[in-house]
Amino acid sequence: MTEEEVKAMHESMDKNSEFREARYRVDAYDNFIPIELIEDYVEWYTDDEISRPEGYEGDWYEDDWWLQDHKEFERAMVQLYEDTEGVRGWRVKRDFSKVPTKDVFDLYRVYQSLPLGSARMGYRIENPDLDAWLVLSKGYKPATGEPKEILPRDVELAERLAEMKKGGQELPVFRG
């Protein structure tokens, strides 16, 4: 078989989730992943909820949140890199300092859906955790001053849009 034929065969077999999981389970054993972390290894490489969807260009933190919940797995992957002299595994642990909590990211989704200007600034002032994250991760200047009145309909609409975006729904197009 040619290399291309083997690749095509693997792609075809990977469509079967049981085969795909079994293949990564074997891979984990081949890499001497500790027994108690085998299922984490399989989940990391097979769970589509963790990896950024192909073509998605927005902020993505599902993989970071997963790793924060599976610290031993991340340590094992860094150790694998050291043990194999860089052939397999991960070179360094991830820096999570700019990763928002899930709650802050939900606030960010609402923030992104608000109209530009005073509505966004007011929302940042009312949500200091969001503001701190925007300053740290996006390089924004800290929000200052008194919050301007944010129209409840703006926040309600922004929250609905954020929920739609989170659920993968297509957002409506507004024309003025």
PDB file of C-alpha atoms in Angstrom:
ATOM      1  CA  MET A   1       0.000   0.000   0.000  1.00  0.00           C
ATOM      2  CA  THR A   2       1.154   3.485  -0.733  1.00  0.00           C
ATOM      3  CA  GLU A   3       1.408   6.099   1.975  1.00  0.00           C
ATOM      4  CA  GLU A   4      -1.617   7.889   0.501  1.00  0.00           C
ATOM      5  CA  GLU A   5      -3.680   4.680   0.553  1.00  0.00           C
ATOM      6  CA  VAL A   6      -2.762   4.053   4.192  1.00  0.00           C
ATOM      7  CA  LYS A   7      -3.721   7.630   5.077  1.00  0.00           C
ATOM      8  CA  ALA A   8      -7.064   7.282   3.266  1.00  0.00           C
ATOM      9  CA  MET A   9      -7.731   3.989   5.068  1.00  0.00           C
ATOM     10  CA  HIS A  10      -7.005   5.560   8.471  1.00  0.00           C
ATOM     11  CA  GLU A  11      -9.270   8.520   7.696  1.00  0.00           C
ATOM     12  CA  SER A  12     -12.048   6.121   6.741  1.00  0.00           C
ATOM     13  CA  MET A  13     -11.598   4.030   9.890  1.00  0.00           C
ATOM     14  CA  ASP A  14     -11.443   7.146  12.091  1.00  0.00           C
ATOM     15  CA  LYS A  15     -15.065   7.854  11.184  1.00  0.00           C
ATOM     16  CA  ASN A  16     -15.935   4.866  13.374  1.00  0.00           C
ATOM     17  CA  SER A  17     -15.693   6.296  16.903  1.00  0.00           C
ATOM     18  CA  GLU A  18     -14.979   2.914  18.528  1.00  0.00           C
ATOM     19  CA  PHE A  19     -12.068   2.267  16.173  1.00  0.00           C
ATOM     20  CA  ARG A  20     -10.778   5.802  16.658  1.00  0.00           C
ATOM     21  CA  GLU A  21     -10.860   5.456  20.458  1.00  0.00           C
ATOM     22  CA  ALA A  22      -9.214   2.023  20.312  1.00  0.00           C
ATOM     23  CA  ARG A  23      -6.451   3.383  18.062  1.00  0.00           C
ATOM     24  CA  TYR A  24      -5.682   6.168  20.555  1.00  0.00           C
ATOM     25  CA  ARG A  25      -5.846   3.716  23.456  1.00  0.00           C
ATOM     26  CA  VAL A  26      -3.154   1.608  21.734  1.00  0.00           C
ATOM     27  CA  ASP A  27      -1.181   4.781  21.030  1.00  0.00           C
ATOM     28  CA  ALA A  28      -1.370   5.691  24.735  1.00  0.00           C
ATOM     29  CA  TYR A  29       0.007   2.279  25.723  1.00  0.00           C
ATOM     30  CA  ASP A  30       2.751   2.576  23.080  1.00  0.00           C
ATOM     31  CA  ASN A  31       3.733   5.922  24.616  1.00  0.00           C
ATOM     32  CA  PHE A  32       3.803   4.476  28.148  1.00  0.00           C
ATOM     33  CA  ILE A  33       1.080   6.823  29.360  1.00  0.00           C
ATOM     34  CA  PRO A  34       0.267   5.879  32.972  1.00  0.00           C
ATOM     35  CA  ILE A  35      -2.683   3.461  33.145  1.00  0.00           C
ATOM     36  CA  GLU A  36      -4.807   5.894  35.152  1.00  0.00           C
ATOM     37  CA  LEU A  37      -4.433   8.504  32.378  1.00  0.00           C
ATOM     38  CA  ILE A  38      -5.192   6.288  29.353  1.00  0.00           C
ATOM     39  CA  GLU A  39      -8.830   7.399  29.136  1.00  0.00           C
ATOM     40  CA  ASP A  40      -7.780  11.052  29.467  1.00  0.00           C
ATOM     41  CA  TYR A  41      -5.394  10.507  26.546  1.00  0.00           C
ATOM     42  CA  VAL A  42      -8.176   8.965  24.477  1.00  0.00           C
ATOM     43  CA  GLU A  43     -10.591  11.759  25.385  1.00  0.00           C
ATOM     44  CA  TRP A  44      -8.042  14.475  24.554  1.00  0.00           C
ATOM     45  CA  TYR A  45      -7.498  13.116  21.060  1.00  0.00           C
ATOM     46  CA  THR A  46     -11.069  12.035  20.236  1.00  0.00           C
ATOM     47  CA  ASP A  47     -13.496  14.449  21.934  1.00  0.00           C
ATOM     48  CA  ASP A  48     -14.600  16.952  19.321  1.00  0.00           C
ATOM     49  CA  GLU A  49     -15.889  19.284  22.061  1.00  0.00           C
ATOM     50  CA  ILE A  50     -12.302  19.943  23.163  1.00  0.00           C
ATOM     51  CA  SER A  51     -10.644  20.847  19.886  1.00  0.00           C
ATOM     52  CA  ARG A  52     -11.334  24.038  17.975  1.00  0.00           C
ATOM     53  CA  PRO A  53     -13.763  23.344  15.131  1.00  0.00           C
ATOM     54  CA  GLU A  54     -12.135  23.474  11.713  1.00  0.00           C
ATOM     55  CA  GLY A  55     -12.473  26.951  10.257  1.00  0.00           C
ATOM     56  CA  TYR A  56     -13.548  28.522  13.574  1.00  0.00           C
ATOM     57  CA  GLU A  57     -11.707  31.793  14.041  1.00  0.00           C
ATOM     58  CA  GLY A  58     -13.085  33.140  17.321  1.00  0.00           C
ATOM     59  CA  ASP A  59     -11.679  32.801  20.821  1.00  0.00           C
ATOM     60  CA  TRP A  60     -11.500  29.163  21.929  1.00  0.00           C
ATOM     61  CA  TYR A  61     -10.781  27.923  25.463  1.00  0.00           C
ATOM     62  CA  GLU A  62     -12.432  24.489  25.703  1.00  0.00           C
ATOM     63  CA  ASP A  63      -9.048  22.763  25.387  1.00  0.00           C
ATOM     64  CA  ASP A  64      -7.511  24.995  28.067  1.00  0.00           C
ATOM     65  CA  TRP A  65     -10.401  24.404  30.467  1.00  0.00           C
ATOM     66  CA  TRP A  66     -10.148  20.658  29.863  1.00  0.00           C
ATOM     67  CA  LEU A  67      -6.418  20.685  30.623  1.00  0.00           C
ATOM     68  CA  GLN A  68      -6.986  22.751  33.763  1.00  0.00           C
ATOM     69  CA  ASP A  69      -9.312  19.971  34.910  1.00  0.00           C
ATOM     70  CA  HIS A  70      -6.784  17.263  33.909  1.00  0.00           C
ATOM     71  CA  LYS A  71      -3.460  18.537  35.272  1.00  0.00           C
ATOM     72  CA  GLU A  72      -1.942  15.057  35.681  1.00  0.00           C
ATOM     73  CA  PHE A  73      -2.536  14.325  32.006  1.00  0.00           C
ATOM     74  CA  GLU A  74      -0.774  17.522  30.978  1.00  0.00           C
ATOM     75  CA  ARG A  75       2.178  16.692  33.264  1.00  0.00           C
ATOM     76  CA  ALA A  76       2.383  13.212  31.739  1.00  0.00           C
ATOM     77  CA  MET A  77       2.489  14.656  28.204  1.00  0.00           C
ATOM     78  CA  VAL A  78       5.339  17.013  29.155  1.00  0.00           C
ATOM     79  CA  GLN A  79       7.164  14.086  30.786  1.00  0.00           C
ATOM     80  CA  LEU A  80       6.662  12.046  27.612  1.00  0.00           C
ATOM     81  CA  TYR A  81       8.385  14.805  25.626  1.00  0.00           C
ATOM     82  CA  GLU A  82      11.356  14.698  28.004  1.00  0.00           C
ATOM     83  CA  ASP A  83      11.487  10.887  28.026  1.00  0.00           C
ATOM     84  CA  THR A  84      11.448  10.657  24.223  1.00  0.00           C
ATOM     85  CA  GLU A  85      13.886  13.549  23.759  1.00  0.00           C
ATOM     86  CA  GLY A  86      11.282  15.598  21.942  1.00  0.00           C
ATOM     87  CA  VAL A  87       9.933  12.907  19.638  1.00  0.00           C
ATOM     88  CA  ARG A  88       6.510  12.692  21.314  1.00  0.00           C
ATOM     89  CA  GLY A  89       4.525  14.590  23.899  1.00  0.00           C
ATOM     90  CA  TRP A  90       4.441  18.297  24.654  1.00  0.00           C
ATOM     91  CA  ARG A  91       7.480  20.520  25.071  1.00  0.00           C
ATOM     92  CA  VAL A  92       6.051  22.731  27.820  1.00  0.00           C
ATOM     93  CA  LYS A  93       2.997  23.073  29.990  1.00  0.00           C
ATOM     94  CA  ARG A  94       0.463  25.588  28.793  1.00  0.00           C
ATOM     95  CA  ASP A  95       0.320  29.056  30.239  1.00  0.00           C
ATOM     96  CA  PHE A  96      -3.224  29.538  31.507  1.00  0.00           C
ATOM     97  CA  SER A  97      -2.655  33.062  32.838  1.00  0.00           C
ATOM     98  CA  LYS A  98      -4.773  34.631  30.075  1.00  0.00           C
ATOM     99  CA  VAL A  99      -7.467  31.968  29.991  1.00  0.00           C
ATOM    100  CA  PRO A 100     -10.769  33.259  31.353  1.00  0.00           C
ATOM    101  CA  THR A 101     -12.985  31.281  33.658  1.00  0.00           C
ATOM    102  CA  LYS A 102     -16.096  29.911  31.982  1.00  0.00           C
ATOM    103  CA  ASP A 103     -18.170  32.552  33.794  1.00  0.00           C
ATOM    104  CA  VAL A 104     -15.949  35.390  32.569  1.00  0.00           C
ATOM    105  CA  PHE A 105     -16.047  33.989  29.042  1.00  0.00           C
ATOM    106  CA  ASP A 106     -19.864  33.954  29.168  1.00  0.00           C
ATOM    107  CA  LEU A 107     -19.714  37.632  30.190  1.00  0.00           C
ATOM    108  CA  TYR A 108     -17.339  38.240  27.276  1.00  0.00           C
ATOM    109  CA  ARG A 109     -19.808  36.712  24.830  1.00  0.00           C
ATOM    110  CA  VAL A 110     -22.468  39.121  26.070  1.00  0.00           C
ATOM    111  CA  TYR A 111     -19.963  41.999  25.933  1.00  0.00           C
ATOM    112  CA  GLN A 112     -19.133  41.215  22.291  1.00  0.00           C
ATOM    113  CA  SER A 113     -22.808  41.376  21.390  1.00  0.00           C
ATOM    114  CA  LEU A 114     -23.355  44.813  22.961  1.00  0.00           C
ATOM    115  CA  PRO A 115     -23.236  47.927  20.795  1.00  0.00           C
ATOM    116  CA  LEU A 116     -19.821  49.597  20.661  1.00  0.00           C
ATOM    117  CA  GLY A 117     -19.196  52.508  22.996  1.00  0.00           C
ATOM    118  CA  SER A 118     -20.800  53.351  26.315  1.00  0.00           C
ATOM    119  CA  ALA A 119     -22.830  50.128  26.536  1.00  0.00           C
ATOM    120  CA  ARG A 120     -19.669  48.032  26.446  1.00  0.00           C
ATOM    121  CA  MET A 121     -17.782  50.336  28.815  1.00  0.00           C
ATOM    122  CA  GLY A 122     -20.671  50.265  31.276  1.00  0.00           C
ATOM    123  CA  TYR A 123     -20.836  46.486  31.087  1.00  0.00           C
ATOM    124  CA  ARG A 124     -17.117  46.253  31.854  1.00  0.00           C
ATOM    125  CA  ILE A 125     -17.501  48.575  34.847  1.00  0.00           C
ATOM    126  CA  GLU A 126     -20.403  46.476  36.137  1.00  0.00           C
ATOM    127  CA  ASN A 127     -18.361  43.275  35.656  1.00  0.00           C
ATOM    128  CA  PRO A 128     -14.888  43.873  37.113  1.00  0.00           C
ATOM    129  CA  ASP A 129     -13.760  40.258  36.522  1.00  0.00           C
ATOM    130  CA  LEU A 130     -14.484  40.693  32.818  1.00  0.00           C
ATOM    131  CA  ASP A 131     -12.682  44.029  32.780  1.00  0.00           C
ATOM    132  CA  ALA A 132      -9.611  42.566  34.524  1.00  0.00           C
ATOM    133  CA  TRP A 133      -9.470  39.713  31.997  1.00  0.00           C
ATOM    134  CA  LEU A 134      -9.814  42.113  29.038  1.00  0.00           C
ATOM    135  CA  VAL A 135      -6.945  44.210  30.410  1.00  0.00           C
ATOM    136  CA  LEU A 136      -4.732  41.144  30.984  1.00  0.00           C
ATOM    137  CA  SER A 137      -5.474  39.137  27.864  1.00  0.00           C
ATOM    138  CA  LYS A 138      -6.522  41.634  25.220  1.00  0.00           C
ATOM    139  CA  GLY A 139      -4.444  44.628  26.286  1.00  0.00           C
ATOM    140  CA  TYR A 140      -7.441  46.897  26.892  1.00  0.00           C
ATOM    141  CA  LYS A 141      -7.124  49.900  29.157  1.00  0.00           C
ATOM    142  CA  PRO A 142      -9.019  49.469  32.431  1.00  0.00           C
ATOM    143  CA  ALA A 143     -12.619  50.647  32.379  1.00  0.00           C
ATOM    144  CA  THR A 144     -13.037  53.764  34.483  1.00  0.00           C
ATOM    145  CA  GLY A 145     -15.747  56.172  35.449  1.00  0.00           C
ATOM    146  CA  GLU A 146     -19.363  55.717  36.262  1.00  0.00           C
ATOM    147  CA  PRO A 147     -21.251  53.287  34.128  1.00  0.00           C
ATOM    148  CA  LYS A 148     -23.482  54.987  31.625  1.00  0.00           C
ATOM    149  CA  GLU A 149     -26.983  53.665  31.534  1.00  0.00           C
ATOM    150  CA  ILE A 150     -27.110  50.475  29.554  1.00  0.00           C
ATOM    151  CA  LEU A 151     -30.522  49.963  28.096  1.00  0.00           C
ATOM    152  CA  PRO A 152     -31.983  46.721  29.466  1.00  0.00           C
ATOM    153  CA  ARG A 153     -33.019  45.765  25.932  1.00  0.00           C
ATOM    154  CA  ASP A 154     -29.355  45.994  24.827  1.00  0.00           C
ATOM    155  CA  VAL A 155     -28.226  43.614  27.578  1.00  0.00           C
ATOM    156  CA  GLU A 156     -31.165  41.273  26.988  1.00  0.00           C
ATOM    157  CA  LEU A 157     -30.470  41.178  23.259  1.00  0.00           C
ATOM    158  CA  ALA A 158     -26.733  40.694  23.860  1.00  0.00           C
ATOM    159  CA  GLU A 159     -27.421  37.798  26.247  1.00  0.00           C
ATOM    160  CA  ARG A 160     -29.718  36.120  23.718  1.00  0.00           C
ATOM    161  CA  LEU A 161     -27.148  36.566  20.946  1.00  0.00           C
ATOM    162  CA  ALA A 162     -24.396  35.186  23.188  1.00  0.00           C
ATOM    163  CA  GLU A 163     -26.521  32.104  23.959  1.00  0.00           C
ATOM    164  CA  MET A 164     -27.183  31.580  20.258  1.00  0.00           C
ATOM    165  CA  LYS A 165     -23.472  31.916  19.484  1.00  0.00           C
ATOM    166  CA  LYS A 166     -22.571  29.509  22.300  1.00  0.00           C
ATOM    167  CA  GLY A 167     -25.075  26.982  20.959  1.00  0.00           C
ATOM    168  CA  GLY A 168     -23.626  27.230  17.467  1.00  0.00           C
ATOM    169  CA  GLN A 169     -26.759  28.820  16.024  1.00  0.00           C
ATOM    170  CA  GLU A 170     -26.556  31.212  13.126  1.00  0.00           C
ATOM    171  CA  LEU A 171     -26.872  34.816  14.282  1.00  0.00           C
ATOM    172  CA  PRO A 172     -29.521  37.028  12.719  1.00  0.00           C
ATOM    173  CA  VAL A 173     -28.440  39.901  10.502  1.00  0.00           C
ATOM    174  CA  PHE A 174     -29.732  43.278  11.679  1.00  0.00           C
ATOM    175  CA  ARG A 175     -30.272  46.027   9.185  1.00  0.00           C
ATOM    176  CA  GLY A 176     -30.908  49.572  10.309  1.00  0.00           C
TER     177      GLY A 176
END
